[in-house]
Amino acid sequence: MKNSLGRVLLFLLLISSVYAQNDFTHKFTLSNTNPYIKEAITLKLDLAQTDNSKVMLFKFDLKKSDTYKFWRINTKSKDEYHALKVSYTYLIYPLQEGAIELKFDLLQMLTTDDKVAFSFSGDRDNTRGLNKTDIPIILPPLRLTVKAIPKDTDIVGDFSLSWDIKKHSAQAYEPLPIKVTIKGEGYPPNIATLIKPSKVYTLFSEAPIAKSRNDSNSTKNNFIYPLALSAKKSFLLDPIIIKAFNPKTQKAYQLTLEKQNFSISKPNIKELIDTEDNPKPLQTNWDWIGSFLGYMSIFIAGFLSAKSIEWKRNQHKEKAQEEDLDQEIKETKDPKKLLALLLATNKEAYKERIEQLEKSLYRK
């Protein structure tokens, strides 16, 4: 009895699925089915309503996976009378070698003109109360065959490396600031360690100041790594070598910061120590601790002051950029252009507004 019931339910599900997909057509376009690991590919889905007797809506997205990372770049819709057409564009980065599948979530929503009119009779933004029928659609996954990249590759894409070293000489324990910038197109180059720790110097590092902007073909990146070194004697900093791979040229290359010599001056001991034993020798044996702590306090105060100034400068710059973006958003009157602008910011704060705009565009 249970087996018979199961077969009946499966049969009904198959009928529902086939019926739903007879209402519309779908077409996937994939820029590359045989990419390298972390090579950008573009996915486009076009949905077109074919049954003109209904009011039809769609909700689509890729399923999250550890095998790839994705961003929605754009959504376009053309809503003629009972003839909805929607186009979705995604930027995808495969993350592992071999065969992987892109899987999807598609929801078809059916309603009528009367129900839409009733739902919008009050607040036009109140679409949650729309009386509709939701039909999950099973779309076949798309398979990618992902090629390996050279072993120990640090970044994938077309990048350049630059650096700014303010000075190569300092007093003992005085900070030596270094700024390294990685810029270019490709998978975001978040490198955990640029300079290896060493016994001859102390390394201070922070999370990179990362800026990435996605379009339909790639990701444009600007990563700034603020670093600082301090030491008690002169030292040689080994070269920084970043191993990179460019999928477009299919060639490996290196980004290199050449070795750097830093000259450290020791303080004059005669200027730091009194010629008289005061207080008595039993106590003066510990004077070096006070001197050491004094130098460390000066070093820490100077380092924190520099970081505070840099942080304020970055805050001011980011605030100016946000104000420019806010002004551009306020001046954009076309809902479709506004949706594209919000999607391009890639900010979680606009997620709710993006969903509202999509709903408004689909239902007019």
CSV table of C-alpha atoms in Angstrom, one decimal:
chain,number,residue,atom,x,y,z
A,1,MET,CA,0.0,0.0,0.0
A,2,LYS,CA,2.8,2.4,0.9
A,3,ASN,CA,4.7,1.6,-2.3
A,4,SER,CA,1.6,2.2,-4.4
A,5,LEU,CA,1.0,5.5,-2.6
A,6,GLY,CA,4.6,6.5,-3.2
A,7,ARG,CA,4.4,5.8,-6.9
A,8,VAL,CA,1.2,7.8,-7.1
A,9,LEU,CA,2.8,10.8,-5.4
A,10,LEU,CA,5.9,10.5,-7.6
A,11,PHE,CA,3.7,10.4,-10.7
A,12,LEU,CA,1.8,13.5,-9.6
A,13,LEU,CA,5.1,15.3,-8.9
A,14,LEU,CA,6.4,14.5,-12.4
A,15,ILE,CA,3.1,15.7,-14.0
A,16,SER,CA,3.4,19.0,-12.0
A,17,SER,CA,7.0,19.5,-13.0
A,18,VAL,CA,6.4,18.9,-16.6
A,19,TYR,CA,3.2,21.1,-16.6
A,20,ALA,CA,5.1,23.9,-14.9
A,21,GLN,CA,7.9,23.9,-17.4
A,22,ASN,CA,5.4,23.9,-20.3
A,23,ASP,CA,4.4,27.3,-19.1
A,24,PHE,CA,7.8,28.9,-19.9
A,25,THR,CA,11.1,28.3,-21.5
A,26,HIS,CA,14.5,28.5,-19.9
A,27,LYS,CA,17.9,28.9,-21.5
A,28,PHE,CA,21.3,28.7,-19.8
A,29,THR,CA,24.4,30.4,-21.3
A,30,LEU,CA,27.8,29.6,-19.8
A,31,SER,CA,30.9,31.4,-20.9
A,32,ASN,CA,33.3,28.5,-20.2
A,33,THR,CA,32.6,24.8,-19.2
A,34,ASN,CA,36.3,24.0,-18.8
A,35,PRO,CA,37.8,26.7,-16.6
A,36,TYR,CA,40.8,26.7,-14.3
A,37,ILE,CA,40.5,26.8,-10.6
A,38,LYS,CA,39.5,30.4,-9.5
A,39,GLU,CA,39.0,31.5,-13.2
A,40,ALA,CA,36.0,33.8,-13.7
A,41,ILE,CA,33.1,32.4,-15.7
A,42,THR,CA,29.7,34.0,-16.6
A,43,LEU,CA,26.4,32.3,-16.3
A,44,LYS,CA,23.2,33.7,-17.8
A,45,LEU,CA,19.7,32.3,-17.5
A,46,ASP,CA,16.8,33.5,-19.7
A,47,LEU,CA,13.3,32.7,-18.6
A,48,ALA,CA,10.3,33.5,-21.0
A,49,GLN,CA,6.6,32.9,-20.2
A,50,THR,CA,4.8,31.0,-23.0
A,51,ASP,CA,1.4,30.5,-21.4
A,52,ASN,CA,-0.3,33.9,-21.7
A,53,SER,CA,-3.4,32.9,-19.7
A,54,LYS,CA,-1.7,33.5,-16.4
A,55,VAL,CA,0.2,36.1,-14.4
A,56,MET,CA,3.6,34.5,-13.8
A,57,LEU,CA,6.5,35.4,-11.5
A,58,PHE,CA,9.9,33.9,-10.9
A,59,LYS,CA,12.4,33.6,-8.1
A,60,PHE,CA,15.8,32.2,-9.0
A,61,ASP,CA,19.3,31.8,-7.4
A,62,LEU,CA,22.3,29.4,-7.4
A,63,LYS,CA,22.6,27.0,-4.5
A,64,LYS,CA,25.5,27.7,-2.2
A,65,SER,CA,28.4,25.2,-2.4
A,66,ASP,CA,31.9,24.7,-1.2
A,67,THR,CA,33.0,23.9,-4.8
A,68,TYR,CA,32.3,27.3,-6.2
A,69,LYS,CA,31.7,30.9,-5.2
A,70,PHE,CA,29.2,33.2,-7.0
A,71,TRP,CA,27.8,36.7,-7.2
A,72,ARG,CA,24.6,37.9,-8.9
A,73,ILE,CA,25.7,40.7,-11.3
A,74,ASN,CA,22.4,41.8,-12.8
A,75,THR,CA,18.7,41.0,-13.2
A,76,LYS,CA,16.7,42.3,-16.2
A,77,SER,CA,13.0,41.9,-16.8
A,78,LYS,CA,10.5,42.7,-19.6
A,79,ASP,CA,6.9,42.4,-18.5
A,80,GLU,CA,4.5,42.6,-21.3
A,81,TYR,CA,0.9,41.5,-20.7
A,82,HIS,CA,1.1,37.9,-19.5
A,83,ALA,CA,4.5,37.6,-21.3
A,84,LEU,CA,7.1,37.9,-18.6
A,85,LYS,CA,10.8,37.7,-19.6
A,86,VAL,CA,13.5,37.6,-17.0
A,87,SER,CA,17.3,37.4,-17.4
A,88,TYR,CA,19.8,36.7,-14.6
A,89,THR,CA,23.5,37.1,-14.8
A,90,TYR,CA,26.0,35.6,-12.4
A,91,LEU,CA,29.8,35.7,-11.9
A,92,ILE,CA,31.1,32.3,-10.8
A,93,TYR,CA,34.6,31.1,-9.6
A,94,PRO,CA,35.1,27.3,-9.3
A,95,LEU,CA,37.2,26.4,-6.3
A,96,GLN,CA,38.3,22.9,-6.8
A,97,GLU,CA,39.7,20.6,-9.6
A,98,GLY,CA,37.6,18.0,-11.4
A,99,ALA,CA,33.9,17.7,-12.2
A,100,ILE,CA,31.6,20.1,-10.2
A,101,GLU,CA,27.9,20.8,-10.7
A,102,LEU,CA,26.2,24.2,-10.6
A,103,LYS,CA,22.8,23.6,-8.9
A,104,PHE,CA,19.9,26.0,-8.9
A,105,ASP,CA,16.7,27.0,-7.0
A,106,LEU,CA,13.9,28.2,-9.2
A,107,LEU,CA,10.4,29.0,-7.9
A,108,GLN,CA,7.5,29.7,-10.4
A,109,MET,CA,4.7,31.7,-8.9
A,110,LEU,CA,1.2,31.7,-10.6
A,111,THR,CA,-1.6,34.1,-9.9
A,112,THR,CA,-4.3,36.1,-11.7
A,113,ASP,CA,-4.9,39.7,-12.6
A,114,ASP,CA,-7.7,40.0,-10.0
A,115,LYS,CA,-5.5,38.7,-7.2
A,116,VAL,CA,-2.7,41.1,-8.2
A,117,ALA,CA,-5.1,44.1,-8.3
A,118,PHE,CA,-6.5,43.1,-4.9
A,119,SER,CA,-3.0,42.7,-3.4
A,120,PHE,CA,-1.9,46.1,-4.7
A,121,SER,CA,-5.1,47.9,-3.8
A,122,GLY,CA,-3.6,49.2,-0.6
A,123,ASP,CA,0.1,49.5,-0.2
A,124,ARG,CA,1.9,48.6,-3.5
A,125,ASP,CA,4.9,47.5,-1.6
A,126,ASN,CA,2.8,44.9,0.4
A,127,THR,CA,3.3,42.0,-2.0
A,128,ARG,CA,3.6,39.4,0.7
A,129,GLY,CA,-0.1,39.1,0.9
A,130,LEU,CA,-0.4,38.2,-2.8
A,131,ASN,CA,-2.5,35.1,-3.2
A,132,LYS,CA,-0.4,32.9,-5.5
A,133,THR,CA,0.6,29.3,-6.2
A,134,ASP,CA,4.2,28.5,-5.6
A,135,ILE,CA,5.7,25.7,-7.8
A,136,PRO,CA,9.3,24.6,-7.2
A,137,ILE,CA,11.0,23.8,-10.5
A,138,ILE,CA,13.8,21.3,-10.8
A,139,LEU,CA,16.3,22.5,-13.3
A,140,PRO,CA,19.1,20.1,-14.4
A,141,PRO,CA,22.5,21.1,-13.0
A,142,LEU,CA,25.3,22.3,-15.2
A,143,ARG,CA,28.6,20.5,-15.1
A,144,LEU,CA,32.0,22.1,-15.1
A,145,THR,CA,35.3,20.3,-15.7
A,146,VAL,CA,37.7,22.4,-13.7
A,147,LYS,CA,41.5,22.3,-14.6
A,148,ALA,CA,44.2,22.4,-12.0
A,149,ILE,CA,46.6,25.4,-11.6
A,150,PRO,CA,50.3,25.1,-10.7
A,151,LYS,CA,51.1,23.9,-7.3
A,152,ASP,CA,51.6,26.5,-4.5
A,153,THR,CA,49.9,29.3,-6.6
A,154,ASP,CA,49.1,32.2,-4.3
A,155,ILE,CA,46.8,34.3,-6.6
A,156,VAL,CA,44.9,33.7,-9.8
A,157,GLY,CA,44.3,36.5,-12.4
A,158,ASP,CA,46.2,39.4,-13.9
A,159,PHE,CA,47.8,41.3,-11.1
A,160,SER,CA,50.6,43.8,-10.4
A,161,LEU,CA,52.6,44.4,-7.2
A,162,SER,CA,53.8,47.8,-5.8
A,163,TRP,CA,55.2,48.8,-2.4
A,164,ASP,CA,56.0,51.9,-0.4
A,165,ILE,CA,58.8,51.9,2.1
A,166,LYS,CA,59.2,55.3,3.9
A,167,LYS,CA,62.7,54.7,5.3
A,168,HIS,CA,65.4,52.1,5.5
A,169,SER,CA,67.1,53.4,8.7
A,170,ALA,CA,65.8,53.9,12.2
A,171,GLN,CA,66.7,53.8,15.9
A,172,ALA,CA,66.5,50.5,17.8
A,173,TYR,CA,62.9,49.3,18.2
A,174,GLU,CA,61.6,52.2,16.0
A,175,PRO,CA,58.9,51.1,13.6
A,176,LEU,CA,59.6,50.8,9.9
A,177,PRO,CA,56.3,51.1,8.0
A,178,ILE,CA,55.8,49.2,4.8
A,179,LYS,CA,52.8,49.3,2.5
A,180,VAL,CA,52.3,46.6,-0.1
A,181,THR,CA,49.6,46.9,-2.8
A,182,ILE,CA,48.3,44.1,-5.0
A,183,LYS,CA,46.0,45.3,-7.8
A,184,GLY,CA,44.4,43.7,-10.8
A,185,GLU,CA,41.6,41.5,-12.2
A,186,GLY,CA,40.9,38.0,-10.9
A,187,TYR,CA,39.9,36.1,-7.8
A,188,PRO,CA,40.3,38.4,-4.7
A,189,PRO,CA,44.0,38.0,-3.6
A,190,ASN,CA,43.6,37.6,0.1
A,191,ILE,CA,47.1,36.4,1.1
A,192,ALA,CA,47.5,35.5,4.8
A,193,THR,CA,51.2,36.2,5.2
A,194,LEU,CA,53.4,38.5,3.0
A,195,ILE,CA,56.4,38.7,5.3
A,196,LYS,CA,57.5,35.7,7.2
A,197,PRO,CA,58.2,36.1,10.9
A,198,SER,CA,61.8,36.1,12.0
A,199,LYS,CA,63.9,36.2,15.1
A,200,VAL,CA,65.9,39.3,13.9
A,201,TYR,CA,62.9,41.6,13.7
A,202,THR,CA,59.3,42.0,15.1
A,203,LEU,CA,56.5,42.0,12.5
A,204,PHE,CA,53.3,44.0,12.9
A,205,SER,CA,50.5,43.3,10.4
A,206,GLU,CA,46.8,44.0,10.0
A,207,ALA,CA,44.1,42.6,7.8
A,208,PRO,CA,44.4,44.1,4.3
A,209,ILE,CA,42.3,47.1,3.2
A,210,ALA,CA,40.4,45.2,0.5
A,211,LYS,CA,38.3,46.7,-2.3
A,212,SER,CA,36.7,44.4,-4.9
A,213,ARG,CA,34.1,45.2,-7.6
A,214,ASN,CA,32.4,42.6,-9.7
A,215,ASP,CA,31.1,42.9,-13.2
A,216,SER,CA,29.9,40.3,-15.7
A,217,ASN,CA,33.4,39.2,-16.7
A,218,SER,CA,35.7,39.5,-13.8
A,219,THR,CA,36.5,41.1,-10.4
A,220,LYS,CA,38.6,44.2,-10.1
A,221,ASN,CA,40.6,44.3,-6.9
A,222,ASN,CA,42.8,46.7,-4.9
A,223,PHE,CA,44.3,45.1,-1.8
A,224,ILE,CA,46.5,47.2,0.5
A,225,TYR,CA,48.6,45.5,3.2
A,226,PRO,CA,49.8,47.8,6.0
A,227,LEU,CA,52.9,46.3,7.7
A,228,ALA,CA,55.6,47.5,10.1
A,229,LEU,CA,58.9,46.1,11.3
A,230,SER,CA,61.1,46.9,14.3
A,231,ALA,CA,64.5,45.5,15.3
A,232,LYS,CA,67.4,46.2,17.7
A,233,LYS,CA,70.1,45.8,15.0
A,234,SER,CA,70.4,46.1,11.3
A,235,PHE,CA,68.9,43.3,9.2
A,236,LEU,CA,68.2,42.1,5.7
A,237,LEU,CA,64.6,41.5,4.7
A,238,ASP,CA,64.2,38.5,2.3
A,239,PRO,CA,62.5,39.1,-1.0
A,240,ILE,CA,58.7,38.8,-1.1
A,241,ILE,CA,57.7,36.4,-3.8
A,242,ILE,CA,54.0,35.9,-4.8
A,243,LYS,CA,53.3,33.0,-7.2
A,244,ALA,CA,50.5,33.9,-9.6
A,245,PHE,CA,48.7,32.3,-12.5
A,246,ASN,CA,46.9,34.0,-15.4
A,247,PRO,CA,44.1,31.8,-16.8
A,248,LYS,CA,43.7,34.0,-19.9
A,249,THR,CA,47.3,33.4,-21.0
A,250,GLN,CA,47.6,30.0,-19.3
A,251,LYS,CA,50.9,31.1,-17.8
A,252,ALA,CA,52.4,31.2,-14.4
A,253,TYR,CA,54.3,34.4,-13.2
A,254,GLN,CA,55.8,35.9,-10.1
A,255,LEU,CA,55.2,39.2,-8.3
A,256,THR,CA,58.4,40.2,-6.4
A,257,LEU,CA,59.5,42.7,-3.8
A,258,GLU,CA,63.3,42.7,-3.9
A,259,LYS,CA,65.3,42.2,-0.8
A,260,GLN,CA,65.7,45.2,1.4
A,261,ASN,CA,68.5,46.4,3.8
A,262,PHE,CA,67.5,48.2,6.9
A,263,SER,CA,70.0,50.0,9.0
A,264,ILE,CA,69.3,50.2,12.8
A,265,SER,CA,71.2,52.6,15.1
A,266,LYS,CA,71.8,51.7,18.7
A,267,PRO,CA,71.4,54.4,21.4
A,268,ASN,CA,74.5,55.9,23.0
A,269,ILE,CA,74.9,54.0,26.2
A,270,LYS,CA,76.9,56.8,27.8
A,271,GLU,CA,74.0,59.2,27.3
A,272,LEU,CA,71.5,56.8,28.9
A,273,ILE,CA,73.5,56.0,32.1
A,274,ASP,CA,74.6,58.3,34.9
A,275,THR,CA,78.2,58.3,35.9
A,276,GLU,CA,77.2,58.2,39.5
A,277,ASP,CA,75.9,55.2,41.3
A,278,ASN,CA,72.7,56.7,42.7
A,279,PRO,CA,70.8,54.9,44.1
A,280,LYS,CA,73.3,52.4,45.4
A,281,PRO,CA,74.5,49.5,43.2
A,282,LEU,CA,72.1,47.0,44.7
A,283,GLN,CA,69.2,49.0,43.1
A,284,THR,CA,71.0,50.3,40.0
A,285,ASN,CA,71.3,46.8,38.6
A,286,TRP,CA,67.7,47.1,37.6
A,287,ASP,CA,67.9,50.5,35.8
A,288,TRP,CA,68.0,48.8,32.4
A,289,ILE,CA,64.4,47.7,32.8
A,290,GLY,CA,63.2,51.3,33.1
A,291,SER,CA,65.2,52.4,30.0
A,292,PHE,CA,63.9,49.4,28.1
A,293,LEU,CA,60.3,50.1,29.1
A,294,GLY,CA,60.8,53.8,28.2
A,295,TYR,CA,61.9,52.9,24.7
A,296,MET,CA,59.0,50.5,24.3
A,297,SER,CA,56.5,53.1,25.5
A,298,ILE,CA,57.9,55.6,22.9
A,299,PHE,CA,57.8,52.9,20.2
A,300,ILE,CA,54.2,51.8,21.0
A,301,ALA,CA,53.0,55.5,21.3
A,302,GLY,CA,54.5,56.3,17.9
A,303,PHE,CA,53.2,53.2,16.2
A,304,LEU,CA,49.7,53.7,17.6
A,305,SER,CA,49.7,57.4,16.6
A,306,ALA,CA,50.7,56.5,13.0
A,307,LYS,CA,48.0,53.8,12.8
A,308,SER,CA,45.4,56.3,14.2
A,309,ILE,CA,46.2,58.9,11.6
A,310,GLU,CA,46.1,56.2,8.8
A,311,TRP,CA,42.8,54.9,10.2
A,312,LYS,CA,41.2,58.4,10.2
A,313,ARG,CA,42.5,59.1,6.7
A,314,ASN,CA,40.9,55.8,5.5
A,315,GLN,CA,37.7,56.5,7.3
A,316,HIS,CA,37.4,59.9,5.7
A,317,LYS,CA,38.1,58.5,2.3
A,318,GLU,CA,35.5,55.7,2.7
A,319,LYS,CA,33.0,58.2,4.1
A,320,ALA,CA,33.5,60.4,1.0
A,321,GLN,CA,33.0,57.3,-1.3
A,322,GLU,CA,29.9,56.3,0.5
A,323,GLU,CA,28.5,59.9,0.2
A,324,ASP,CA,29.1,59.8,-3.5
A,325,LEU,CA,27.4,56.5,-3.8
A,326,ASP,CA,24.4,57.7,-1.7
A,327,GLN,CA,24.1,60.8,-3.9
A,328,GLU,CA,24.2,58.6,-7.1
A,329,ILE,CA,21.5,56.3,-5.6
A,330,LYS,CA,19.3,59.3,-4.8
A,331,GLU,CA,19.6,60.8,-8.3
A,332,THR,CA,18.8,57.5,-10.0
A,333,LYS,CA,15.1,57.6,-11.0
A,334,ASP,CA,14.9,54.5,-13.2
A,335,PRO,CA,14.2,51.4,-11.1
A,336,LYS,CA,16.1,49.1,-13.4
A,337,LYS,CA,19.2,51.3,-13.3
A,338,LEU,CA,18.8,51.6,-9.5
A,339,LEU,CA,18.7,47.8,-9.2
A,340,ALA,CA,21.8,47.4,-11.3
A,341,LEU,CA,23.6,50.1,-9.2
A,342,LEU,CA,22.6,48.4,-5.9
A,343,LEU,CA,23.7,45.0,-7.1
A,344,ALA,CA,27.1,46.4,-8.2
A,345,THR,CA,27.8,47.7,-4.7
A,346,ASN,CA,27.9,44.1,-3.4
A,347,LYS,CA,26.7,45.3,0.0
A,348,GLU,CA,24.6,43.2,2.4
A,349,ALA,CA,22.9,46.4,3.6
A,350,TYR,CA,21.1,46.7,0.3
A,351,LYS,CA,19.8,43.1,0.2
A,352,GLU,CA,16.3,44.0,1.4
A,353,ARG,CA,16.0,47.0,-1.0
A,354,ILE,CA,17.2,44.8,-3.9
A,355,GLU,CA,14.5,42.2,-3.2
A,356,GLN,CA,11.9,44.9,-3.0
A,357,LEU,CA,13.0,46.4,-6.3
A,358,GLU,CA,13.0,42.9,-8.0
A,359,LYS,CA,9.5,42.3,-6.7
A,360,SER,CA,8.3,45.7,-7.9
A,361,LEU,CA,9.8,45.3,-11.4
A,362,TYR,CA,8.4,41.8,-11.8
A,363,ARG,CA,4.9,42.9,-10.8
A,364,LYS,CA,5.1,46.5,-12.0
